[in-house]
mmCIF file of C-alpha atoms in Angstrom:
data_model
loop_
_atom_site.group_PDB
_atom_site.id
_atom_site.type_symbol
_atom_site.label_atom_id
_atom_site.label_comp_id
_atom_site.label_asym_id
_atom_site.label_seq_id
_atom_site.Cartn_x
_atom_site.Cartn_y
_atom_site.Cartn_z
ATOM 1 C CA UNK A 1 8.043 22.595 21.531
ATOM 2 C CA UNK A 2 4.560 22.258 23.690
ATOM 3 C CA UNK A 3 5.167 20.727 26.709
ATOM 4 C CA UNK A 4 2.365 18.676 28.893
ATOM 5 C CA UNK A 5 3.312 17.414 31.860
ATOM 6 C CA UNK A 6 1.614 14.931 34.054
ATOM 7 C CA UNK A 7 2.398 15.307 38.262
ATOM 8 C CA UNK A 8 2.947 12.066 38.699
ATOM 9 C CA UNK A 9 4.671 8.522 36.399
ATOM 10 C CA UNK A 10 3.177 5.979 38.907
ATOM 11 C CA UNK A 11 0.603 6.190 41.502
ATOM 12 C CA UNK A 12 -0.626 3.530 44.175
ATOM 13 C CA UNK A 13 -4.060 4.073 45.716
ATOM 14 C CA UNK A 14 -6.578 2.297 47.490
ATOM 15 C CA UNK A 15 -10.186 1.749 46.883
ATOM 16 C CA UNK A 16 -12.433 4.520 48.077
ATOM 17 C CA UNK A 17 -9.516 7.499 47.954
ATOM 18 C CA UNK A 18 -10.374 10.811 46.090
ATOM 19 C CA UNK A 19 -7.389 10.557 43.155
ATOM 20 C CA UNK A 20 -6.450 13.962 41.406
ATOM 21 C CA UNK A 21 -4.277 13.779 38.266
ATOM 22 C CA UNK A 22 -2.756 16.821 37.166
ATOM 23 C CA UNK A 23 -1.933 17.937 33.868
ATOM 24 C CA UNK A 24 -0.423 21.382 33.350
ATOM 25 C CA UNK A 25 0.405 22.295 29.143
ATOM 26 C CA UNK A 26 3.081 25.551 28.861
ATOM 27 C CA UNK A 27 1.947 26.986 25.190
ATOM 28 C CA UNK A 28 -1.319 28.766 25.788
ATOM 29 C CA UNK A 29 -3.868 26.095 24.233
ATOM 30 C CA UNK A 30 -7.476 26.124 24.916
ATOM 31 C CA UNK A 31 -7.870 22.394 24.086
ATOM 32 C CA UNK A 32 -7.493 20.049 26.626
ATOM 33 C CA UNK A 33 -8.297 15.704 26.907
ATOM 34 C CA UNK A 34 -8.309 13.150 29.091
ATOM 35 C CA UNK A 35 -7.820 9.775 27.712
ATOM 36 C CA UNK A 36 -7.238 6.217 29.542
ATOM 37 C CA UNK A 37 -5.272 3.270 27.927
ATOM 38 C CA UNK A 38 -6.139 0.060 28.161
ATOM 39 C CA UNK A 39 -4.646 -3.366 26.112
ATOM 40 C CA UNK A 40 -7.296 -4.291 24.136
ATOM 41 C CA UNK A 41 -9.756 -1.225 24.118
ATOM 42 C CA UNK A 42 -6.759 1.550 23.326
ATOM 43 C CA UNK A 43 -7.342 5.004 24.287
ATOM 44 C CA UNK A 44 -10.238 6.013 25.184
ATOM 45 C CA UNK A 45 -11.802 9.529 25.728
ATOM 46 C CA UNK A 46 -12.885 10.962 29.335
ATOM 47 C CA UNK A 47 -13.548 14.219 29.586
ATOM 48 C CA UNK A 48 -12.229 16.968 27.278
ATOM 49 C CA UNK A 49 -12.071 20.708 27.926
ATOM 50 C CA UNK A 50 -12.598 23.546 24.915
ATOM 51 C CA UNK A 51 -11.527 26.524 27.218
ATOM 52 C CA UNK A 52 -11.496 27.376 30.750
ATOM 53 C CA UNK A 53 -14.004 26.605 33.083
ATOM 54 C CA UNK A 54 -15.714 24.717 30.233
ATOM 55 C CA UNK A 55 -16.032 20.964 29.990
ATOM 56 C CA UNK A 56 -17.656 18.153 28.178
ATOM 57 C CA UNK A 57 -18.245 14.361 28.663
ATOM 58 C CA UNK A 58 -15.968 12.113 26.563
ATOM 59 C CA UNK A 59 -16.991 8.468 25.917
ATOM 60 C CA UNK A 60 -16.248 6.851 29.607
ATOM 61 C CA UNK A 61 -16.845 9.221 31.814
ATOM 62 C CA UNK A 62 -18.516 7.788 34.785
ATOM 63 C CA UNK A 63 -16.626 7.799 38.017
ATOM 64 C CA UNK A 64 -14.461 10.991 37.074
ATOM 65 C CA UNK A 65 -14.915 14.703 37.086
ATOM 66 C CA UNK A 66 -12.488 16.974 36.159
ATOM 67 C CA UNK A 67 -11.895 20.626 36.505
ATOM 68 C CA UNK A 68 -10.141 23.605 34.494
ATOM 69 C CA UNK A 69 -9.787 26.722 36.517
ATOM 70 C CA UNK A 70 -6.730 27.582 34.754
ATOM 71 C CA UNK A 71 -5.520 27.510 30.914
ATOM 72 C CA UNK A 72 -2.772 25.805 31.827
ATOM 73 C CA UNK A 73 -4.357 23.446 34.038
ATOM 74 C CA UNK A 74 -6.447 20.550 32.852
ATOM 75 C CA UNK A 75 -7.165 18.291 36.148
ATOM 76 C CA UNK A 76 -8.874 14.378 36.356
ATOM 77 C CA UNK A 77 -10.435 13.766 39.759
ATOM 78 C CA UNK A 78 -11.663 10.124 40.652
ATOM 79 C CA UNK A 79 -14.184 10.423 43.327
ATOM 80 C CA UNK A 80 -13.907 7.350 44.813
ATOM 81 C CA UNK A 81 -11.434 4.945 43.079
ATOM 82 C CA UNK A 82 -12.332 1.595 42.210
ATOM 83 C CA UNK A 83 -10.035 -1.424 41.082
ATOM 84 C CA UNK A 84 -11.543 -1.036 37.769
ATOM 85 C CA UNK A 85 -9.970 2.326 37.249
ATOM 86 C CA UNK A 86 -6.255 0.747 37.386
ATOM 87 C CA UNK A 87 -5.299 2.397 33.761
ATOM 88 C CA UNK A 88 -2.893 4.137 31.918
ATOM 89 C CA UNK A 89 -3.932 7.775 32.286
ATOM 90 C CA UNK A 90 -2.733 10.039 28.807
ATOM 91 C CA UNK A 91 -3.442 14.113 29.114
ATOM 92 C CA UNK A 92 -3.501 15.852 25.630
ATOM 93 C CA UNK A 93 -3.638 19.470 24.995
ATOM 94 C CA UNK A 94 -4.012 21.278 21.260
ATOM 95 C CA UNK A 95 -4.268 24.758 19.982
ATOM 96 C CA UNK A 96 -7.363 26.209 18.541
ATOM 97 C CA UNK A 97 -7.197 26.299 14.544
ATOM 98 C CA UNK A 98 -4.052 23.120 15.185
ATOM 99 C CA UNK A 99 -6.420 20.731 13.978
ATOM 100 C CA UNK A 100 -5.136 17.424 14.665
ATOM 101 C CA UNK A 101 -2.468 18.447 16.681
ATOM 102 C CA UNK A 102 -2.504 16.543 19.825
ATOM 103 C CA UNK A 103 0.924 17.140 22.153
ATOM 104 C CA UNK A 104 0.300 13.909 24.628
ATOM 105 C CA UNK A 105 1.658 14.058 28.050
ATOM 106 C CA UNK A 106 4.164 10.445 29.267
ATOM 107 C CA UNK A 107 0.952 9.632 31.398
ATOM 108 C CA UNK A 108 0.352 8.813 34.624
ATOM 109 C CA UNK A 109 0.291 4.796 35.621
ATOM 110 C CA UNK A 110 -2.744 4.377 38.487
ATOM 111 C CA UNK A 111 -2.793 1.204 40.408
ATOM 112 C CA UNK A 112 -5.923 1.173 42.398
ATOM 113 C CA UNK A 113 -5.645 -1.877 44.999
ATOM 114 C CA UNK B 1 -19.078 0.432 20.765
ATOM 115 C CA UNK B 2 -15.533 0.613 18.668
ATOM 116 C CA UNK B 3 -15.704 2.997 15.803
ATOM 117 C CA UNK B 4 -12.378 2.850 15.255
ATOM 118 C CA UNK B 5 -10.769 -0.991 14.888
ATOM 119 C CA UNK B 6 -7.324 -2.288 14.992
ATOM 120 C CA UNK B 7 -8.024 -5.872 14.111
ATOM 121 C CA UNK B 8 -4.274 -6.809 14.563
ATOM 122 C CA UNK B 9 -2.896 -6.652 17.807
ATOM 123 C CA UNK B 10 0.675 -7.136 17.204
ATOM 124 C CA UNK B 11 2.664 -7.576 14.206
ATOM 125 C CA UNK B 12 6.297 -8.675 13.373
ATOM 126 C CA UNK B 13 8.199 -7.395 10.457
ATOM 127 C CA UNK B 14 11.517 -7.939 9.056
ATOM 128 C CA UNK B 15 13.971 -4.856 9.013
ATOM 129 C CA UNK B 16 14.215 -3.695 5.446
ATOM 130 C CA UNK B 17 10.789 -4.997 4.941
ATOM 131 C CA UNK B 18 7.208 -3.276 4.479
ATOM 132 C CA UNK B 19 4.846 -2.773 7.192
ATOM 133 C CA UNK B 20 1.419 -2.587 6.863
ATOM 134 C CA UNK B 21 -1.202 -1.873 9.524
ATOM 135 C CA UNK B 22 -4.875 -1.885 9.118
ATOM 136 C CA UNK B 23 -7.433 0.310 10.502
ATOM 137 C CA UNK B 24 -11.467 -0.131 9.720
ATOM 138 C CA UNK B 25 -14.062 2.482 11.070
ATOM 139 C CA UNK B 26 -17.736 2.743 11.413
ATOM 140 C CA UNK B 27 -18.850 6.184 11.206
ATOM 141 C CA UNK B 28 -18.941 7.064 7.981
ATOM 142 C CA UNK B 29 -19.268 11.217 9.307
ATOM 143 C CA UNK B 30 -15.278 10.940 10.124
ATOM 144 C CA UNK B 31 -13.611 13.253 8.009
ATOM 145 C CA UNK B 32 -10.095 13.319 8.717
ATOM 146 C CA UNK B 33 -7.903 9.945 9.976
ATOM 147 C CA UNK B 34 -4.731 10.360 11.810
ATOM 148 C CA UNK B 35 -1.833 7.497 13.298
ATOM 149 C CA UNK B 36 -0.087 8.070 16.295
ATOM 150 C CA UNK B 37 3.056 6.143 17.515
ATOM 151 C CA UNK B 38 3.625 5.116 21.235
ATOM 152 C CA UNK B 39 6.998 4.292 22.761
ATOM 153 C CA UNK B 40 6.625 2.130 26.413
ATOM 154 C CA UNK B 41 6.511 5.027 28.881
ATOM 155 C CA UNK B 42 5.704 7.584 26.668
ATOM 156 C CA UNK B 43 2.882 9.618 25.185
ATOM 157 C CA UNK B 44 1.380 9.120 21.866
ATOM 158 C CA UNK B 45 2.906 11.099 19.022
ATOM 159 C CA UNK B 46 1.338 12.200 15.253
ATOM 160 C CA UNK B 47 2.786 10.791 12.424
ATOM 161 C CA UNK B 48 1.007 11.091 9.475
ATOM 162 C CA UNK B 49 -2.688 12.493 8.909
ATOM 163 C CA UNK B 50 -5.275 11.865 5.730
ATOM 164 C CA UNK B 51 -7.953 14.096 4.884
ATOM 165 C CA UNK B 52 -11.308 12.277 2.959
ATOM 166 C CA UNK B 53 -10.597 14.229 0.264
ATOM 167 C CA UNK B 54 -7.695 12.463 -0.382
ATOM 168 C CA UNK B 55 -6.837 8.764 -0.762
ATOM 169 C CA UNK B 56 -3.358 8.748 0.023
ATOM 170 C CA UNK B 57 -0.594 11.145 1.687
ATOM 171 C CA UNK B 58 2.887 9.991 2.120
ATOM 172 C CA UNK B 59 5.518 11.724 4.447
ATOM 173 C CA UNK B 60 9.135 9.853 3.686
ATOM 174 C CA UNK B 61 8.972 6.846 5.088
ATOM 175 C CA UNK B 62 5.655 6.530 6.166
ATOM 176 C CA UNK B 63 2.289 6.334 3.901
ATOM 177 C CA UNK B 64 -1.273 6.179 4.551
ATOM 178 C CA UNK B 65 -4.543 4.892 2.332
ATOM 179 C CA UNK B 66 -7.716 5.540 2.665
ATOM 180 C CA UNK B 67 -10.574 4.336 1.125
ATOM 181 C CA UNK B 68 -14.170 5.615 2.246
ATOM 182 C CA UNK B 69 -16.206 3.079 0.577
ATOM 183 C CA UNK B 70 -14.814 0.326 2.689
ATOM 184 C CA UNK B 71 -14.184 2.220 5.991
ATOM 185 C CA UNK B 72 -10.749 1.084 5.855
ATOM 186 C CA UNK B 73 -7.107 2.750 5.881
ATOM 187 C CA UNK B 74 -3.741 1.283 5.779
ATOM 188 C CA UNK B 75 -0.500 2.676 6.882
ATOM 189 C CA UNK B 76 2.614 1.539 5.054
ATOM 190 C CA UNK B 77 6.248 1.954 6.364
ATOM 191 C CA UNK B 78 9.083 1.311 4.188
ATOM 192 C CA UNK B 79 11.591 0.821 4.228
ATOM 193 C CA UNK B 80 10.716 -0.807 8.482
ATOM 194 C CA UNK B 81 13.569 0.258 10.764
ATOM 195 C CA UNK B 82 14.166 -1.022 14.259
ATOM 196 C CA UNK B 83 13.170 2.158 15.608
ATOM 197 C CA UNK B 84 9.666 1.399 14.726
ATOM 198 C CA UNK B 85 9.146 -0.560 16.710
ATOM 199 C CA UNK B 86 6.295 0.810 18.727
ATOM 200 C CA UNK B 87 2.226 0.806 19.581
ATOM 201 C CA UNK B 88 0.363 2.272 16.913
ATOM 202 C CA UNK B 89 -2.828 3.923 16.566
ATOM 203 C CA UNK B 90 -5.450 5.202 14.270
ATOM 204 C CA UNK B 91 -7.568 7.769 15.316
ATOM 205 C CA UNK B 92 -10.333 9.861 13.152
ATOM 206 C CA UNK B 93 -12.580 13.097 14.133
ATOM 207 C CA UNK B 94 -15.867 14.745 12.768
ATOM 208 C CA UNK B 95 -13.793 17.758 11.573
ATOM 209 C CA UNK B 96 -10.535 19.226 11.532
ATOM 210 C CA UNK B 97 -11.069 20.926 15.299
ATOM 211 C CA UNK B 98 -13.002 17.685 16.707
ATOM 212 C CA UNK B 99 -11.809 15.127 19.419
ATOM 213 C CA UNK B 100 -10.210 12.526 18.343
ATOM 214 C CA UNK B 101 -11.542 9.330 18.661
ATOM 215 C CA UNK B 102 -8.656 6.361 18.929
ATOM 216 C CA UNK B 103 -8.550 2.705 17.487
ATOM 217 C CA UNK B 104 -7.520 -0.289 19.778
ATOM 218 C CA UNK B 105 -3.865 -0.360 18.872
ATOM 219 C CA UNK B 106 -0.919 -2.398 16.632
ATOM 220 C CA UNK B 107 2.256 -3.409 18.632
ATOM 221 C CA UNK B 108 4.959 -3.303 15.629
ATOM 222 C CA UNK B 109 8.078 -5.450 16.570
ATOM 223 C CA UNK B 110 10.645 -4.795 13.385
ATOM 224 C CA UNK B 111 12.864 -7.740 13.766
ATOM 225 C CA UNK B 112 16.856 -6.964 12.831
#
């Protein structure tokens, strides 16, 4: 089975910090996402990756970057947190030709105080 | 702007019972409609998917409806188990390869 695993479960930071989440997927995909979830608004999109070194806008993606210098690698970068970017954080990789199958990561709980 | 709605937030079921949970969407360019189940400190995971060719698929338990004209689709579990108990969501793409795009959420409670 795919595995994606995200560094970190829980993460306290305070307002102003550069925040990098790491995601790292172990079966070779060249699909990679970056969703946040929030009660109310569910998950929403960030930034998504077709390959390496590529990358594309999702539907929030102000106040994040991201970066893919590896396959395997998929990372979220908050340039200068804000309480508004306390979320649920959900990485999601998927094989080319899978179609519509995502392999989620547990995701990474930010608390931005 | 939602395309994807979960009108429901939370639902309560009897064990035994059906469940039903609704989904609308806006863009009528999706092509392919997919629900995803979340445990509490987990990621999502696929459950069953629906292609607009089709109108229904079912996969043991678990069914799902579509119908285009209205925007709408439905999934039905029966019969509900306490395991089901879980966040789900709808989700639909442009195509078969496309990002998925995610609806707001159902928390299922099956009651024993």
């Amino acid at each position: 089975d795919v595995k994606v695993t995200q560094s970190s479960r829980y993460l306290v930071k305070r307002t102003g910090e550069k925040v990098f989440l790491e995601c790292v997927q172990d079966m070779d995909h060249e699909n990679m996402f970056w969703y946040r979830q929030d009660p109310g608004l569910g998950l929403r999109l960030i930034y998504f990756s077709y390959d390496v070194k590529m990358k594309e806008k999702g539907d929030i993606p102000e106040g994040y970057s991201v970066s893919r210098e590896k396959k395997e690698r998929f990372s979220l970068i908050l340039e200068s947190a804000s309480t508004n970017q306390t979320s649920m954080y959900l990485c999601a990789s998927r094989g080319q030709g899978r179609g519509y199958g995502y392999t989620f990561g547990s995701g990474t709980r930010l608390t931005v105080v | 702007d939602q395309q994807v709605k979960q009108n429901s937030p939370s639902l309560s079921v009897q064990e035994g019972r059906i469940s039903i949970l609704n989904c609308d969407y806006t863009n009528s360019m999706f092509d392919y409609f997919l629900w995803y189940k979340k445990y509490p400190a987990e990621g999502p995971t696929f459950l069953i998917s629906i292609s607009s060719i089709k109108d229904k698929n079912e996969d043991g338990r678990f069914t799902v409806f579509l119908n285009k004209s209205a925007k709408h689709l439905s999934l039905h579990i029966v019969p509900s188990q306490p395991g089901d108990s879980a966040v789900y969501f709808c989700a639909a793409s442009l195509g078969l390869n496309e990002k998925l795009t995610f609806g707001t959420g159902t928390r299922l409670t099956i009651i024993p």
